[in-house]
Short mmCIF file of C-alpha atoms in Angstrom, two decimals:
data_model
loop_
_atom_site.label_atom_id
_atom_site.label_comp_id
_atom_site.label_asym_id
_atom_site.label_seq_id
_atom_site.Cartn_x
_atom_site.Cartn_y
_atom_site.Cartn_z
CA MET A 1 5.46 -21.33 -4.27
CA GLU A 2 7.99 -18.51 -4.27
CA SER A 3 10.72 -18.49 -1.68
CA PRO A 4 10.47 -15.81 1.04
CA GLU A 5 14.13 -15.01 0.36
CA LYS A 6 13.34 -13.64 -3.09
CA LYS A 7 14.87 -10.18 -3.46
CA LEU A 8 14.02 -7.29 -5.70
CA LYS A 9 16.91 -5.83 -7.68
CA VAL A 10 16.99 -2.04 -7.59
CA LEU A 11 18.42 0.73 -9.74
CA VAL A 12 18.35 4.31 -8.40
CA VAL A 13 18.51 7.17 -10.92
CA ASP A 14 18.78 10.77 -9.70
CA ASP A 15 21.01 13.62 -10.78
CA GLU A 16 21.23 15.01 -7.22
CA PHE A 17 23.90 13.27 -5.14
CA HIS A 18 22.19 13.59 -1.76
CA ALA A 19 18.81 12.43 -3.08
CA ARG A 20 20.49 9.47 -4.77
CA LYS A 21 22.42 8.58 -1.61
CA LEU A 22 19.27 8.74 0.54
CA LEU A 23 17.44 6.27 -1.69
CA CYS A 24 20.48 3.97 -1.81
CA ASP A 25 20.66 4.05 2.00
CA TYR A 26 16.95 3.15 2.19
CA VAL A 27 17.49 0.23 -0.20
CA LEU A 28 20.40 -1.09 1.85
CA LYS A 29 18.26 -1.05 5.01
CA LEU A 30 15.79 -3.58 3.63
CA PRO A 31 16.79 -7.24 3.36
CA LEU A 32 14.33 -7.89 0.53
CA LEU A 33 16.08 -5.35 -1.72
CA GLU A 34 19.38 -5.65 -3.60
CA LEU A 35 21.02 -2.46 -4.84
CA ILE A 36 22.37 -3.17 -8.33
CA ALA A 37 23.62 0.34 -9.03
CA SER A 38 22.90 4.05 -8.86
CA ALA A 39 23.07 6.44 -11.78
CA ALA A 40 23.21 10.22 -12.14
CA ASN A 41 21.37 10.39 -15.47
CA ALA A 42 19.47 8.41 -18.10
CA PHE A 43 22.61 7.59 -20.09
CA GLU A 44 24.26 5.90 -17.10
CA ALA A 45 20.99 4.15 -16.30
CA ILE A 46 20.55 2.61 -19.75
CA THR A 47 24.07 1.17 -19.53
CA VAL A 48 23.15 -0.53 -16.25
CA LEU A 49 19.87 -1.88 -17.68
CA GLN A 50 21.70 -3.35 -20.66
CA LYS A 51 23.98 -5.34 -18.35
CA HIS A 52 21.72 -6.23 -15.42
CA SER A 53 18.24 -7.45 -14.71
CA VAL A 54 16.36 -4.89 -12.59
CA ASP A 55 13.00 -5.26 -10.79
CA ILE A 56 12.53 -1.71 -9.47
CA LEU A 57 13.65 1.54 -11.04
CA PHE A 58 13.58 4.55 -8.70
CA LEU A 59 13.56 7.32 -11.26
CA ASP A 60 13.87 11.07 -10.68
CA ILE A 61 11.66 13.05 -13.06
CA HIS A 62 13.39 16.44 -13.17
CA MET A 63 16.78 15.65 -14.72
CA PRO A 64 18.80 17.56 -17.37
CA ASP A 65 19.08 16.38 -21.00
CA VAL A 66 16.63 13.46 -20.66
CA THR A 67 13.88 13.68 -18.05
CA GLY A 68 12.70 10.70 -16.08
CA LEU A 69 9.39 10.71 -17.98
CA GLU A 70 11.17 10.73 -21.35
CA PHE A 71 13.49 7.96 -20.22
CA ALA A 72 10.60 5.81 -18.97
CA ARG A 73 8.77 6.18 -22.29
CA SER A 74 11.90 5.09 -24.17
CA LEU A 75 12.12 1.73 -22.39
CA ARG A 76 10.64 -1.18 -24.33
CA LYS A 77 10.59 -3.59 -21.40
CA ALA A 78 10.64 -1.44 -18.29
CA PRO A 79 11.00 -2.67 -14.71
CA ALA A 80 8.50 -1.49 -12.11
CA ILE A 81 8.94 2.28 -12.06
CA ILE A 82 8.68 4.40 -8.91
CA PHE A 83 9.06 8.07 -9.78
CA THR A 84 10.73 10.44 -7.34
CA THR A 85 10.49 14.22 -7.59
CA ALA A 86 10.29 17.46 -5.67
CA TYR A 87 7.41 18.60 -7.88
CA SER A 88 3.80 17.42 -7.63
CA ASP A 89 2.92 18.65 -11.15
CA TYR A 90 3.92 15.39 -12.84
CA ALA A 91 1.66 13.01 -10.89
CA VAL A 92 -0.98 12.52 -13.59
CA GLU A 93 1.59 12.11 -16.35
CA SER A 94 3.56 9.56 -14.31
CA TYR A 95 0.50 7.34 -13.88
CA GLU A 96 -0.16 7.50 -17.62
CA ILE A 97 3.17 5.67 -17.94
CA GLU A 98 1.76 3.09 -15.48
CA ALA A 99 4.22 3.90 -12.75
CA VAL A 100 3.77 1.81 -9.60
CA ASP A 101 4.10 4.85 -7.35
CA TYR A 102 5.05 8.51 -7.22
CA LEU A 103 7.15 9.74 -4.29
CA LEU A 104 7.45 13.41 -3.40
CA LYS A 105 10.74 14.61 -1.96
CA PRO A 106 11.77 14.70 0.82
CA ILE A 107 10.91 11.00 0.91
CA ALA A 108 10.21 9.51 4.34
CA PHE A 109 11.29 5.93 5.00
CA PRO A 110 7.74 4.61 5.75
CA ARG A 111 6.52 6.06 2.43
CA PHE A 112 9.46 4.41 0.66
CA ILE A 113 8.49 1.09 2.28
CA GLN A 114 4.91 1.47 1.09
CA ALA A 115 6.06 1.90 -2.50
CA VAL A 116 8.38 -1.12 -2.31
CA ASN A 117 5.61 -3.29 -0.92
CA LYS A 118 3.38 -2.48 -3.89
CA VAL A 119 5.98 -3.98 -6.20
CA TYR A 120 6.78 -6.94 -3.98
CA GLU A 121 3.15 -7.97 -3.46
CA LYS A 122 2.52 -7.84 -7.20
CA LYS A 123 5.64 -9.83 -8.10
CA TYR A 124 5.43 -12.43 -5.31
CA PRO A 125 1.73 -12.66 -4.30
CA ALA A 126 2.18 -16.05 -2.63
CA HIS A 127 4.45 -14.49 0.00
CA LEU A 128 3.28 -10.99 0.76
CA SER A 129 6.05 -9.10 2.49
CA ILE A 130 5.33 -6.17 4.75
CA VAL A 131 8.47 -4.46 5.93
CA ASN A 132 8.39 -2.48 9.14
CA PRO A 133 10.61 0.57 9.74
CA ALA A 134 13.02 -1.56 11.79
CA GLY A 135 13.87 -3.44 8.61
CA ASN A 136 12.29 -6.79 9.46
CA ASP A 137 10.42 -8.84 6.86
CA LEU A 138 7.08 -10.23 7.99
CA PHE A 139 6.08 -13.00 5.60
CA LEU A 140 2.56 -14.36 5.60
CA PRO A 141 2.46 -17.50 3.45
CA GLY A 142 -0.79 -18.51 1.87
CA GLY A 143 -2.49 -15.16 1.52
CA LYS A 144 -2.98 -11.72 2.97
CA GLU A 145 -4.49 -11.64 6.48
CA TYR A 146 -4.05 -7.99 7.31
CA ILE A 147 -4.56 -4.44 6.18
CA ILE A 148 -1.95 -1.67 6.31
CA VAL A 149 -3.30 1.50 7.94
CA LYS A 150 -1.30 4.72 7.87
CA ASP A 151 -1.96 7.31 10.59
CA GLY A 152 0.27 10.30 9.91
CA SER A 153 3.87 9.08 10.07
CA LYS A 154 2.83 5.77 11.67
CA MET A 155 2.02 2.59 9.75
CA TYR A 156 0.00 -0.18 11.40
CA ARG A 157 -0.37 -3.76 10.23
CA VAL A 158 -3.87 -4.68 11.45
CA GLN A 159 -4.89 -8.33 11.30
CA TYR A 160 -8.33 -9.00 9.83
CA ALA A 161 -9.05 -11.14 12.90
CA ASP A 162 -8.62 -8.06 15.14
CA LEU A 163 -10.98 -5.80 13.19
CA ILE A 164 -14.41 -5.26 14.77
CA TYR A 165 -15.91 -2.49 12.65
CA MET A 166 -14.90 0.55 10.61
CA GLU A 167 -16.62 3.90 10.90
CA GLY A 168 -16.55 6.41 8.05
CA GLN A 169 -16.28 10.12 8.81
CA ARG A 170 -16.15 12.01 5.51
CA GLU A 171 -12.62 11.51 4.17
CA TYR A 172 -11.47 9.63 7.29
CA VAL A 173 -12.14 6.13 8.61
CA THR A 174 -11.79 4.99 12.23
CA PHE A 175 -10.72 1.36 12.57
CA HIS A 176 -12.16 -0.16 15.76
CA THR A 177 -10.07 -3.21 16.66
CA THR A 178 -9.76 -5.52 19.63
CA LYS A 179 -6.56 -3.70 20.60
CA GLN A 180 -6.96 -0.03 19.68
CA ARG A 181 -8.66 2.59 17.57
CA ILE A 182 -6.88 4.07 14.54
CA THR A 183 -8.16 7.01 12.51
CA ALA A 184 -6.67 7.37 9.04
CA LEU A 185 -7.20 9.14 5.74
CA TYR A 186 -9.31 6.57 3.88
CA THR A 187 -12.59 6.21 2.00
CA MET A 188 -15.29 3.65 2.78
CA LYS A 189 -15.48 2.72 -0.90
CA LYS A 190 -11.78 1.89 -1.06
CA LEU A 191 -12.01 -0.03 2.20
CA GLU A 192 -15.02 -2.02 1.01
CA GLU A 193 -13.08 -3.05 -2.10
CA GLU A 194 -9.95 -3.98 -0.17
CA LEU A 195 -11.43 -6.09 2.65
CA PRO A 196 -12.36 -9.73 1.91
CA LYS A 197 -16.08 -9.91 1.18
CA THR A 198 -16.37 -13.28 2.89
CA ASP A 199 -15.45 -11.72 6.26
CA PHE A 200 -16.64 -8.11 6.14
CA ILE A 201 -19.84 -6.41 5.04
CA ARG A 202 -21.08 -2.87 4.74
CA ILE A 203 -24.24 -2.34 6.81
CA HIS A 204 -24.62 1.42 6.46
CA LYS A 205 -23.04 4.28 4.47
CA SER A 206 -20.87 4.91 7.55
CA PHE A 207 -20.16 1.36 8.82
CA ILE A 208 -18.42 -1.83 7.69
CA VAL A 209 -18.42 -4.71 10.20
CA SER A 210 -16.73 -8.05 10.72
CA LEU A 211 -19.28 -10.81 10.11
CA LYS A 212 -17.58 -12.98 12.74
CA LYS A 213 -17.96 -10.33 15.44
CA ILE A 214 -21.72 -9.70 15.03
CA GLU A 215 -23.57 -10.57 18.25
CA MET A 216 -27.19 -9.82 17.35
CA ILE A 217 -29.46 -8.12 14.83
CA ASP A 218 -32.56 -6.46 16.24
CA LYS A 219 -34.72 -4.99 13.45
CA ASN A 220 -32.56 -2.16 12.06
CA THR A 221 -29.89 -2.28 14.75
CA LEU A 222 -26.77 -4.43 14.80
CA HIS A 223 -25.07 -5.34 18.09
CA ILE A 224 -21.32 -5.84 17.91
CA HIS A 225 -18.73 -5.78 20.69
CA GLN A 226 -21.14 -4.01 23.07
CA LYS A 227 -21.91 -1.35 20.46
CA GLN A 228 -25.16 -0.70 18.62
CA LEU A 229 -24.85 0.31 14.96
CA PRO A 230 -27.63 1.32 12.56
CA ILE A 231 -28.41 -0.88 9.55
CA GLY A 232 -29.12 1.06 6.36
CA GLY A 233 -32.23 0.01 4.46
CA SER A 234 -30.34 -0.70 1.22
CA TYR A 235 -27.81 -2.93 3.02
CA LYS A 236 -30.11 -5.08 5.15
CA GLU A 237 -31.06 -7.73 2.58
CA GLU A 238 -27.43 -8.55 1.76
CA LEU A 239 -26.51 -8.55 5.45
CA LEU A 240 -29.24 -11.10 6.28
CA ARG A 241 -28.20 -13.25 3.31
CA MET A 242 -24.57 -13.30 4.48
CA ILE A 243 -25.58 -14.08 8.06
CA ASN A 244 -27.72 -17.01 6.95
CA GLU A 245 -24.91 -18.45 4.84
CA GLU A 246 -22.44 -18.52 7.75
#
């Protein structure tokens, strides 16, 4: 099992001084990151990569001489790449290079954290680290027991145990929990894929519920936490099967 103290080594590459400094400051705020170096162009960056092992490469796309995209393609064994840019035009091309994330400038600290977590959770899945804006590491040994929900500039870590049901409203989802309600930009399909299937089930095109919180099923109505939710015809058979297996 990996140690929770494992750090990710970071190289920041950006030709703009202030953009480079901002990313370096963000890196230094997080205990799970170690700033190896910063570089103003691809030539400086390759020198660093030849001398040091790097886990994350924050790479500006729009640079003179050699662009970030050209530099990324030239690397035989690339670290996890997180592109940074002031232009949204390169998003598709960046993902063709299998970049972990794509950050649009100006980069907010919570969005930076989200990108870092993608790398950390892939590299050290046994100890998933969610970093809050205060800079604290919250390690959950043995598996993921939460979902990260972003509401505007706020990021919530919601425990699976606190989730009651989720309600889809076009491109938004409202998370009904034992503590609060959070509405965020989400899709029901993505949510259905992300939540553990042993604990949550879709009962309707607009509702996903916690199996542990179901109180009663009455024909085509499900009772949960003093609420009554409709059961869609195409979902009922699987719902009854899951209930009987509990």
